[in-house]
Coordinates of C-alpha atoms in Angstrom, one line a residue:
Chain A
M300 CA 96.4 33.3 111.9
I301 CA 94.2 36.2 112.3
G302 CA 97.1 38.4 113.9
Y303 CA 99.4 37.4 111.4
F304 CA 96.7 38.7 108.5
T305 CA 96.3 41.9 110.5
A306 CA 99.6 42.4 110.9
I307 CA 100.0 41.9 107.0
L308 CA 97.4 44.0 106.3
I309 CA 98.7 47.0 108.3
F310 CA 102.0 46.6 106.6
V311 CA 100.3 47.1 103.3
I312 CA 98.6 50.1 104.4
I313 CA 101.5 51.5 105.7
S314 CA 103.3 50.8 102.7
A315 CA 100.5 51.7 100.3
L316 CA 100.3 55.3 102.0
I317 CA 103.9 55.9 101.3
G318 CA 103.1 55.1 97.7
L319 CA 99.9 57.0 97.5
A320 CA 102.5 60.0 98.7
L321 CA 104.7 59.4 96.0
N322 CA 102.0 58.6 93.4
L323 CA 101.1 62.4 94.1
Q324 CA 104.6 63.5 94.0
W325 CA 106.4 61.8 91.0
G326 CA 103.2 60.3 89.3
Q327 CA 101.3 63.3 89.2
A328 CA 103.8 66.1 89.8
G329 CA 106.9 64.4 88.3
M330 CA 108.9 65.1 90.8
V331 CA 111.3 62.1 92.3
N332 CA 111.5 61.6 95.7
F333 CA 114.2 59.4 96.5
G334 CA 114.4 60.2 99.9
I335 CA 111.1 59.4 100.8
F336 CA 112.7 57.1 103.7
G337 CA 113.7 60.0 105.2
F338 CA 110.0 61.8 105.9
F339 CA 109.0 58.8 106.7
A340 CA 111.5 58.8 109.3
V341 CA 110.6 62.2 110.6
G342 CA 107.0 61.1 110.5
A343 CA 107.8 58.1 112.7
Y344 CA 110.0 60.1 115.1
V345 CA 108.3 63.3 115.8
A346 CA 104.7 60.9 116.3
G347 CA 106.7 58.4 118.7
L348 CA 108.6 61.5 120.9
A349 CA 105.1 63.5 120.7
A350 CA 103.4 60.4 122.2
M351 CA 106.3 59.4 124.5
A352 CA 106.0 63.3 125.9
G353 CA 102.7 62.1 126.9
V354 CA 100.7 64.4 123.8
P355 CA 97.0 62.5 123.3
T356 CA 98.1 60.3 120.4
L357 CA 96.0 61.6 117.7
I358 CA 97.6 65.3 118.5
A359 CA 100.8 63.5 118.0
A360 CA 100.2 62.0 114.7
L361 CA 98.9 65.6 113.4
L362 CA 102.1 67.2 114.4
A363 CA 104.1 64.5 112.5
V364 CA 101.6 65.7 109.6
V365 CA 102.7 69.0 110.1
A366 CA 106.3 68.4 110.7
T367 CA 107.1 66.4 107.4
V368 CA 104.4 68.6 105.3
I369 CA 107.0 71.6 106.3
L370 CA 110.4 69.6 105.8
S371 CA 108.8 68.6 102.4
A372 CA 107.7 72.1 101.5
L373 CA 111.5 73.1 102.3
V374 CA 113.0 70.5 100.5
A375 CA 110.4 71.1 97.5
L376 CA 111.1 75.1 97.8
V377 CA 115.0 74.8 97.3
S378 CA 115.0 72.0 94.6
A379 CA 111.6 71.9 92.4
R380 CA 113.3 73.7 90.0
L381 CA 115.8 71.1 89.2
R382 CA 115.6 68.2 86.5
E383 CA 114.3 65.3 88.1
D384 CA 117.4 63.7 88.3
Y385 CA 119.1 66.6 90.6
L386 CA 116.0 66.3 93.0
A387 CA 116.6 62.5 93.3
I388 CA 120.2 63.7 94.3
A389 CA 118.8 66.2 97.0
T390 CA 116.2 64.2 98.4
L391 CA 118.4 61.1 98.7
A392 CA 120.9 63.6 100.5
F393 CA 118.2 65.0 103.0
A394 CA 117.2 61.7 103.6
E395 CA 120.9 60.7 104.8
A396 CA 121.2 64.1 106.6
V397 CA 117.9 62.8 108.6
R398 CA 119.4 59.5 109.1
L399 CA 122.7 61.4 110.3
F400 CA 120.5 63.4 112.5
L401 CA 118.6 60.3 114.1
L402 CA 121.5 58.1 114.6
N403 CA 124.0 61.1 116.5
E404 CA 121.4 62.9 118.5
T405 CA 121.0 60.4 121.3
W406 CA 119.8 62.6 123.6
L407 CA 116.6 63.0 121.4
T408 CA 116.3 59.8 119.6
G409 CA 117.9 57.3 121.4
G410 CA 120.7 57.0 118.5
A411 CA 121.0 53.7 117.5
N412 CA 119.2 52.1 120.0
G413 CA 116.1 53.7 118.8
L414 CA 113.1 54.8 121.0
P415 CA 111.2 51.7 122.8
G416 CA 107.4 51.7 124.4
I417 CA 105.8 54.6 122.3
P418 CA 102.4 54.5 123.8
R419 CA 99.7 53.3 121.4
P420 CA 96.2 55.1 120.4
L421 CA 93.0 53.7 122.4
S422 CA 95.6 50.9 124.1
K423 CA 92.9 51.2 126.9
V424 CA 89.7 50.3 124.9
A425 CA 90.5 46.6 123.9
S426 CA 93.3 43.9 124.4
G427 CA 95.5 41.4 122.4
L428 CA 93.9 40.3 119.2
N429 CA 91.2 42.9 119.7
Y430 CA 93.5 45.7 120.0
E431 CA 95.1 44.9 116.5
L432 CA 91.7 44.4 115.2
L433 CA 90.8 47.9 116.5
F434 CA 94.2 48.9 115.0
L435 CA 93.5 48.2 111.8
G436 CA 90.2 49.8 111.6
L437 CA 92.3 52.5 112.7
S438 CA 94.5 52.5 110.0
I439 CA 92.1 51.8 107.1
T440 CA 90.0 54.6 108.2
A441 CA 93.2 57.0 107.9
F442 CA 93.9 55.0 104.5
A443 CA 90.9 55.8 103.5
L444 CA 90.8 59.5 104.4
C445 CA 94.4 60.1 102.9
F446 CA 93.3 57.9 99.3
A447 CA 90.3 59.9 99.3
F448 CA 92.5 63.3 99.8
A449 CA 94.6 62.2 96.8
Q450 CA 91.9 61.2 94.9
L451 CA 90.4 64.6 95.2
L452 CA 93.6 66.4 94.5
T453 CA 94.0 63.7 91.0
V454 CA 90.4 64.8 89.7
S455 CA 90.6 68.6 90.9
P456 CA 91.7 71.5 88.5
F457 CA 94.8 71.7 91.3
G458 CA 95.8 67.6 89.8
R459 CA 95.7 69.0 86.0
V460 CA 97.4 71.5 86.6
L461 CA 100.3 69.2 88.4
R462 CA 100.3 67.0 85.5
A463 CA 100.5 69.8 82.6
L464 CA 103.2 70.8 85.1
R465 CA 105.0 67.1 84.8
E466 CA 104.2 66.9 80.7
D467 CA 105.6 70.3 79.9
D468 CA 106.0 73.3 82.3
L469 CA 106.8 75.9 79.5
V470 CA 103.0 75.7 78.4
A471 CA 101.6 75.6 81.9
S472 CA 103.8 78.4 82.8
T473 CA 102.5 80.2 79.6
L474 CA 99.3 79.5 80.8
G475 CA 99.8 81.4 84.0
K476 CA 100.2 78.7 86.6
T477 CA 103.0 79.8 88.9
T478 CA 105.3 76.0 88.2
L479 CA 107.3 76.7 91.8
S480 CA 104.1 77.1 94.0
F481 CA 102.1 73.8 92.4
R482 CA 105.3 72.0 92.8
V483 CA 105.9 72.9 96.4
R484 CA 102.1 72.2 97.4
A485 CA 102.1 69.0 95.7
F486 CA 105.5 67.8 97.3
A487 CA 103.6 68.9 100.6
A488 CA 100.4 67.3 100.3
G489 CA 102.7 64.0 99.5
G490 CA 104.5 64.4 102.8
A491 CA 101.2 65.2 104.6
I492 CA 100.3 61.4 103.7
I493 CA 104.1 60.6 104.5
G494 CA 103.5 62.0 107.9
V495 CA 100.1 59.6 108.3
A496 CA 102.3 56.6 107.2
G497 CA 105.0 57.4 109.8
S498 CA 103.1 57.6 112.9
L499 CA 101.0 54.8 112.0
H500 CA 104.2 52.8 111.7
A501 CA 105.3 54.2 115.3
F502 CA 102.3 53.4 117.0
Y503 CA 102.0 50.1 115.5
F504 CA 105.6 49.0 116.2
T505 CA 105.8 51.3 119.5
Y506 CA 109.6 50.7 118.9
I507 CA 111.2 52.7 116.4
D508 CA 114.9 52.7 115.4
P509 CA 117.0 54.2 112.4
T510 CA 117.5 51.1 110.4
Q511 CA 113.9 51.0 110.0
F512 CA 114.1 53.2 107.4
G513 CA 116.5 52.9 105.0
A514 CA 116.6 53.2 101.2
F515 CA 114.4 49.8 100.9
V516 CA 111.3 51.9 101.7
T517 CA 112.0 53.9 98.5
A518 CA 112.6 51.2 96.6
Y519 CA 109.1 49.5 97.8
A520 CA 107.5 52.6 97.2
F521 CA 108.5 52.8 93.7
M522 CA 108.0 49.5 92.8
A523 CA 104.5 50.1 94.1
V524 CA 103.7 52.9 91.8
I525 CA 105.4 51.6 88.9
A526 CA 103.6 48.6 89.3
G527 CA 100.1 50.2 89.7
G528 CA 100.8 52.5 86.8
R529 CA 102.2 56.0 87.8
G530 CA 99.7 58.4 88.3
S531 CA 96.6 56.1 88.9
N532 CA 95.8 55.8 93.0
I533 CA 93.5 52.7 92.2
G534 CA 96.5 51.3 90.3
L535 CA 98.4 52.1 93.1
L536 CA 96.6 50.2 95.6
I537 CA 96.6 47.1 93.3
G538 CA 100.4 47.7 93.1
A539 CA 100.7 48.1 97.0
V540 CA 99.3 44.9 97.6
S541 CA 100.7 42.7 94.8
V542 CA 104.5 44.0 95.9
M543 CA 103.4 43.2 99.7
V544 CA 102.2 40.0 98.8
L545 CA 105.4 39.4 96.7
L546 CA 107.6 40.1 99.5
E547 CA 105.8 38.7 102.4
G548 CA 105.7 35.6 100.1
T549 CA 109.6 35.6 99.9
R550 CA 109.5 35.2 103.5
F551 CA 108.7 31.3 103.0
L552 CA 112.0 31.0 100.6
K553 CA 113.6 30.2 103.3
D554 CA 111.2 27.1 104.3
F555 CA 112.2 26.0 100.6
M556 CA 115.7 26.8 101.1
P557 CA 116.9 25.4 104.5
F558 CA 120.1 25.8 103.8
L559 CA 120.2 29.7 103.9
D560 CA 120.9 31.2 107.2
A561 CA 118.7 34.2 108.5
G562 CA 120.9 36.8 106.9
Q563 CA 121.3 34.9 103.8
A564 CA 117.5 34.6 103.4
A565 CA 117.0 38.6 104.1
S566 CA 119.7 39.7 101.6
L567 CA 118.1 37.1 99.0
R568 CA 114.7 38.9 99.5
L569 CA 116.3 42.4 99.2
I570 CA 118.0 40.8 95.8
L571 CA 114.3 39.6 94.9
I572 CA 113.4 43.6 95.3
G573 CA 115.9 44.9 93.0
V574 CA 115.4 42.2 90.3
G575 CA 111.4 42.7 90.7
L576 CA 112.0 46.1 90.4
I577 CA 114.4 46.0 87.6
L578 CA 111.7 43.8 85.6
L579 CA 109.1 45.6 86.1
L580 CA 110.9 48.5 84.2
I581 CA 111.9 46.7 81.5
Y582 CA 108.6 44.7 81.2
R583 CA 105.7 46.5 82.3
P584 CA 106.8 50.3 82.8
Q585 CA 103.2 51.3 82.1
G586 CA 101.9 49.1 84.8
F587 CA 98.4 47.6 85.5
V588 CA 96.1 50.7 85.6
S589 CA 96.7 53.8 83.6
E590 CA 96.6 57.1 84.6
Y591 CA 93.1 59.2 85.1
R592 CA 92.4 61.1 82.3
L593 CA 89.1 63.5 82.0
Q594 CA 88.5 61.2 78.5
A595 CA 89.0 57.7 79.5
K596 CA 89.1 56.4 76.0
Q597 CA 93.0 55.0 75.5
G598 CA 95.4 54.5 78.7
R599 CA 99.0 55.2 78.5
E600 CA 100.3 59.1 78.0
Chain B
M776 CA 146.0 72.5 110.6
L777 CA 148.3 71.1 107.6
Q778 CA 147.9 67.4 108.9
L779 CA 143.9 68.2 108.4
L780 CA 144.5 69.4 104.8
L781 CA 146.7 66.6 103.9
N782 CA 144.1 63.8 105.4
G783 CA 141.6 65.8 103.3
V784 CA 143.0 65.9 100.2
V785 CA 143.6 62.1 100.8
S786 CA 139.9 61.2 101.4
G787 CA 139.1 63.5 98.5
L788 CA 141.2 61.6 96.1
L789 CA 139.7 58.5 97.4
V790 CA 136.2 60.1 96.9
A791 CA 137.7 61.3 93.2
L792 CA 137.6 57.6 91.3
P793 CA 134.3 56.8 91.6
A794 CA 133.4 60.0 91.0
I795 CA 135.2 60.2 87.8
A796 CA 133.3 56.8 87.2
L797 CA 129.8 58.2 88.1
S798 CA 130.9 61.8 86.0
L799 CA 131.6 59.4 82.9
T800 CA 128.3 57.4 83.3
Y801 CA 126.3 60.4 83.5
G802 CA 127.7 62.3 80.7
V803 CA 127.5 59.1 78.2
L804 CA 124.0 57.6 79.6
N805 CA 122.5 60.9 80.8
F806 CA 121.3 59.5 84.5
P807 CA 123.2 59.4 87.9
N808 CA 124.1 56.1 88.7
F809 CA 122.9 55.3 92.2
A810 CA 124.6 51.8 92.5
I811 CA 128.0 53.5 92.3
G812 CA 127.7 52.7 96.2
S813 CA 127.2 49.0 95.9
M814 CA 129.9 48.8 93.1
I815 CA 132.7 50.2 95.2
T816 CA 131.4 47.6 98.1
M817 CA 131.5 44.7 95.5
G818 CA 134.9 46.0 94.3
A819 CA 136.3 45.9 98.0
Y820 CA 134.7 42.4 98.5
I821 CA 136.0 40.6 95.5
A822 CA 139.5 41.8 96.4
L823 CA 138.9 40.4 99.8
F824 CA 137.7 37.3 98.1
F825 CA 140.9 36.8 96.2
N826 CA 143.6 38.4 99.4
V827 CA 142.1 36.9 102.0
D828 CA 140.3 33.6 100.9
I829 CA 142.9 32.3 98.1
G830 CA 145.3 34.5 99.5
V831 CA 146.9 36.5 96.4
P832 CA 148.8 39.4 97.3
L833 CA 147.1 42.7 97.8
L834 CA 148.4 44.6 94.9
L835 CA 147.0 41.6 92.4
A836 CA 144.2 41.3 94.3
A837 CA 143.2 44.7 93.6
G838 CA 144.0 44.2 89.8
L839 CA 141.4 41.3 90.0
G840 CA 138.8 43.3 91.7
A841 CA 138.9 45.9 89.3
V842 CA 138.6 43.9 86.5
G843 CA 135.8 41.6 88.1
L844 CA 133.9 44.6 89.0
A845 CA 134.5 45.9 85.5
C846 CA 133.0 42.4 84.4
V847 CA 129.9 42.8 86.7
A848 CA 129.1 46.8 85.0
L849 CA 129.4 45.1 81.5
I850 CA 126.9 42.1 82.9
A851 CA 124.4 45.0 84.2
D852 CA 124.7 47.2 81.7
R853 CA 123.5 43.9 79.4
L854 CA 120.8 42.8 81.9
V855 CA 119.5 46.1 83.0
Y856 CA 120.4 49.6 80.9
R857 CA 120.2 47.9 77.6
P858 CA 117.1 47.2 77.3
L859 CA 116.0 50.5 78.8
R860 CA 118.2 52.5 76.5
N861 CA 115.6 54.3 75.0
S862 CA 113.7 55.3 78.2
D863 CA 113.8 58.5 80.0
H864 CA 116.1 59.0 82.7
V865 CA 114.0 58.6 85.7
T866 CA 113.5 55.4 84.7
L867 CA 117.2 54.4 84.2
L868 CA 117.7 56.3 87.8
V869 CA 115.0 53.7 89.4
A870 CA 116.7 51.0 87.8
S871 CA 120.0 52.0 88.9
M872 CA 118.2 52.0 92.6
G873 CA 117.7 48.4 91.7
V874 CA 120.9 47.2 90.7
Y875 CA 122.0 49.1 93.4
F876 CA 119.9 46.7 96.0
V877 CA 120.8 43.6 94.0
L878 CA 124.6 44.3 94.3
E879 CA 124.8 45.3 98.1
N880 CA 123.2 41.9 98.9
V881 CA 124.8 39.9 96.7
V882 CA 127.6 40.4 98.7
R883 CA 125.9 40.1 102.0
F884 CA 124.3 36.7 100.7
L885 CA 127.9 35.6 99.9
W886 CA 130.2 37.2 102.4
G887 CA 127.8 37.7 105.2
S888 CA 127.3 41.1 107.1
D889 CA 130.8 40.8 109.5
I890 CA 133.3 43.4 109.0
R891 CA 136.4 42.3 107.4
G892 CA 139.5 43.7 106.8
Y893 CA 142.3 43.0 104.4
D894 CA 145.5 41.0 104.8
I895 CA 147.8 43.6 105.2
A896 CA 150.8 44.4 107.9
V897 CA 149.7 47.4 110.2
A898 CA 152.6 49.9 110.0
R899 CA 153.5 52.8 112.1
P900 CA 152.8 56.0 110.3
H901 CA 155.9 58.0 108.8
R902 CA 156.6 61.6 110.4
W903 CA 157.6 63.7 107.4
L904 CA 157.6 68.0 108.1
G905 CA 156.0 67.2 110.9
L906 CA 153.3 65.8 109.3
R907 CA 151.7 62.0 110.2
V908 CA 151.2 60.2 106.8
N909 CA 150.8 56.1 107.3
N910 CA 151.2 53.8 104.5
E911 CA 147.7 53.7 103.0
Q912 CA 147.6 57.4 102.2
I913 CA 150.7 56.9 100.3
T914 CA 149.2 54.0 98.4
I915 CA 145.6 56.0 98.0
L916 CA 147.5 58.9 96.5
I917 CA 149.6 56.9 93.9
V918 CA 146.6 54.5 92.9
A919 CA 144.2 57.5 92.6
L920 CA 147.1 59.8 90.7
L921 CA 148.1 57.0 88.3
A922 CA 144.1 56.3 88.0
M923 CA 143.6 59.9 86.8
V924 CA 146.4 60.1 84.5
A925 CA 145.0 57.0 83.0
V926 CA 141.9 58.1 82.5
W927 CA 143.0 61.4 81.2
F928 CA 145.0 59.8 78.8
I929 CA 142.2 57.8 77.4
L930 CA 139.6 60.4 77.0
M931 CA 142.1 62.8 75.6
K932 CA 144.6 61.0 73.7
T933 CA 142.7 58.1 72.1
P934 CA 140.1 57.8 69.6
L935 CA 137.9 55.8 72.2
G936 CA 138.0 58.8 74.6
R937 CA 137.2 61.1 71.5
A938 CA 134.4 59.0 71.1
M939 CA 133.3 59.1 74.5
R940 CA 133.7 62.9 74.8
A941 CA 131.8 63.1 71.6
V942 CA 128.7 61.0 72.3
S943 CA 128.5 62.9 75.8
D944 CA 128.4 66.1 73.9
N945 CA 125.6 65.0 71.4
P946 CA 124.8 61.5 70.9
D947 CA 122.8 62.0 68.0
L948 CA 125.5 63.7 66.5
A949 CA 128.1 61.1 67.1
G950 CA 125.8 58.7 66.1
V951 CA 125.8 60.2 62.5
R952 CA 129.4 60.4 62.6
G953 CA 129.5 56.7 62.5
I954 CA 130.0 56.0 66.2
N955 CA 129.1 52.7 67.7
R956 CA 126.8 53.8 70.8
N957 CA 126.9 50.3 72.7
R958 CA 130.5 50.2 72.4
V959 CA 131.5 52.9 73.7
I960 CA 128.8 53.0 76.4
G961 CA 130.6 49.5 77.0
A962 CA 134.1 51.2 77.0
V963 CA 132.7 53.6 79.9
W964 CA 131.2 51.1 82.1
G965 CA 134.4 48.9 81.7
I966 CA 136.2 52.0 83.1
S967 CA 133.4 52.8 85.7
G968 CA 133.7 49.3 87.1
V969 CA 137.8 49.7 87.3
L970 CA 137.4 52.7 88.8
A971 CA 135.1 51.9 91.6
G972 CA 136.6 48.3 91.9
F973 CA 140.3 50.3 92.6
A974 CA 138.5 52.9 95.0
G975 CA 136.8 49.9 96.7
V976 CA 139.9 48.5 97.6
L977 CA 141.6 51.9 98.7
V978 CA 138.4 52.4 101.2
G979 CA 138.4 48.7 102.7
M980 CA 142.5 49.4 103.4
D981 CA 141.8 52.7 104.8
G982 CA 138.9 51.9 106.9
V983 CA 136.6 48.3 107.1
I984 CA 134.9 46.2 104.8
D985 CA 131.3 45.8 105.2
P986 CA 128.5 45.9 102.9
L987 CA 127.3 49.5 103.8
M988 CA 130.8 50.9 103.1
G989 CA 130.2 51.9 99.5
W990 CA 127.0 53.7 100.8
N991 CA 128.6 55.9 103.0
Y992 CA 130.5 57.3 99.8
V993 CA 127.5 57.5 97.4
L994 CA 126.5 61.1 99.0
P995 CA 130.0 63.0 98.8
V996 CA 130.6 61.2 95.4
F997 CA 127.6 63.0 94.2
A998 CA 128.3 65.9 95.9
A999 CA 131.9 65.8 93.8
V1000 CA 130.4 65.5 90.6
I1001 CA 127.5 68.0 91.2
L1002 CA 130.3 70.6 92.5
G1003 CA 132.6 70.1 89.5
G1004 CA 129.6 70.0 86.9
I1005 CA 127.9 66.7 86.0
G1006 CA 129.7 65.0 82.7
N1007 CA 133.0 66.7 83.4
P1008 CA 135.3 64.0 85.1
F1009 CA 138.1 66.8 86.0
G1010 CA 135.3 69.2 87.6
A1011 CA 134.6 65.9 90.0
V1012 CA 138.0 65.6 90.5
I1013 CA 138.3 68.7 92.0
G1014 CA 134.9 68.6 93.5
A1015 CA 135.9 65.9 95.4
I1016 CA 139.3 67.3 96.7
L1017 CA 137.4 70.1 98.0
I1018 CA 134.8 67.9 99.5
G1019 CA 137.7 65.7 101.5
V1020 CA 139.0 69.0 102.4
A1021 CA 136.1 70.6 103.7
E1022 CA 134.8 67.4 105.2
E1023 CA 138.0 66.9 107.1
L1024 CA 137.7 70.6 108.2
S1025 CA 134.5 70.6 109.3
T1026 CA 135.8 68.4 112.4
L1027 CA 137.0 71.7 113.9
I1028 CA 133.6 73.0 113.7
L1029 CA 131.3 70.0 113.9
P1030 CA 131.5 66.7 115.6
T1031 CA 133.4 64.0 114.0
T1032 CA 129.9 62.0 113.8
Y1033 CA 128.8 64.9 111.4
R1034 CA 131.1 64.4 108.6
Q1035 CA 128.9 63.3 106.0
A1036 CA 126.5 66.5 106.6
V1037 CA 128.9 68.1 105.0
A1038 CA 128.2 66.4 101.6
F1039 CA 124.8 67.1 102.2
L1040 CA 125.6 70.7 103.3
I1041 CA 127.6 70.9 99.9
I1042 CA 124.8 69.9 97.8
V1043 CA 122.3 72.2 99.2
L1044 CA 124.5 74.7 98.4
V1045 CA 125.6 73.9 94.8
L1046 CA 121.8 73.4 93.9
L1047 CA 121.0 76.4 95.1
L1048 CA 123.6 79.4 93.9
R1049 CA 125.3 77.2 90.6
P1050 CA 123.5 74.3 89.7
H1051 CA 125.8 73.7 86.8
G1052 CA 128.5 73.5 89.4
L1053 CA 132.0 74.9 88.9
F1054 CA 133.1 73.5 85.7
G1055 CA 129.6 72.1 84.4
K1056 CA 127.4 73.8 81.5
A1057 CA 124.6 75.4 82.4
R1058 CA 121.4 72.9 81.2
I1059 CA 119.8 71.1 84.1
S1060 CA 117.4 73.5 85.7
R1061 CA 113.6 73.3 84.0

């Protein structure tokens, strides 16, 4: 039972990290990233491949972060000037290109068979349940660092400029803020967090394949950000936990509906994700917690 | 070479139908409908249900699939998009992703994930001036051209089409002139549904039917719409044909598995060099 809860907590942390990144990119900077799952995959594969090549796991994770930061900056550089909906298409196209690469470059990524046997960090220190708890500790540490990083960016002048750009980039650029540079840096900062999430994913599961990085990753992240309240990091945490609890809860659907086969139960869960996302947008678009404001008098922009 | 060109034009026409649908909804509702992929899938499956499970001839089943999908699109509009009518386009965008999940997984739920196919006889390709042309390609050609003529007629020659173009150009002005926006939007969803439904059947005839079949078309369809210029259905057709040809010709220099990457490349190039597309209005950069 403890093992199950540790596993759930680690899932929550990984998806909360992705949500945190989206909250920075979309919540703060107004840049819609539909291709999160592509960046996530890059992080996981770089970490996995580096670790399998014998690189120490911490360095492998760093390499993953470097890779996702560079790619995010590049994608942002190309598309940051575009309106939100075009950015969504461009990032989605990027993620699909990543998926094609992972599927086809079998010599490197194992193709559809994926990468088995990724070494885990500190695997000699503990084993079994103790190791699970150790990994949970590592994940919590990583999350705390990323959360502090995101929160720092949010309350810093940098975050204020991002929100100003999101609301009205003309005004912000008139005040001497270089739109492109801020957008690229915000996107890259989000990319760094996705890199951390990807490495944790690779190390925890020790096996990765392209099917783990589908559009549903993007949907979870959007749900977490919208549920939590766009722009608020604390809200995101609440959003990510509640979305994950809801999703894990739907695993038990099968127990109430024994007439469903495994495939049907899985698709029913994804239907619920879609319905949940839509219901949130219709009934609670402002989320649980409102955005950080210097004068926290009223919520909601 | 000519053979590749022919194949390219035909697969471009296949992309053209959903591209018109996407372009129409983009123009009138002002958001990119990411659910277009799963609409293609669902259309193919509705027709499959009538064709294989009930035993209706494919032509009739395709019609039923198209009508069925138009109903699905109208229901989605009523339940999802209408309550969000006054939201910003990012909200609608995310909502369409939700619709994508629902539709694709309803398909999985009802029909499973196995690869299926229509009940059609496999025929030998025809030879014609040294070119290989198979029956599916001829069907695609005819259906796509008919559909395009029909859309052109509706858009250009009927009051409904005029209303659609008016709402697409300037919704407020159209409203002032007494055009019922919800009715126009309903018509747009209906037409999109019919187009995506036929596209689904054609894709299913050309290849296989599985729940991911539509997702594989999302990128080419978006690339076609962007290349042609958002909100310009006829530009989308040209864009689609260019992409079909480019994908086919790319097999000369790239491994065939990277065909889909051509769409990605085109999206990146268009967004970098000419973001409003070949025939679009310059209004997308911020």
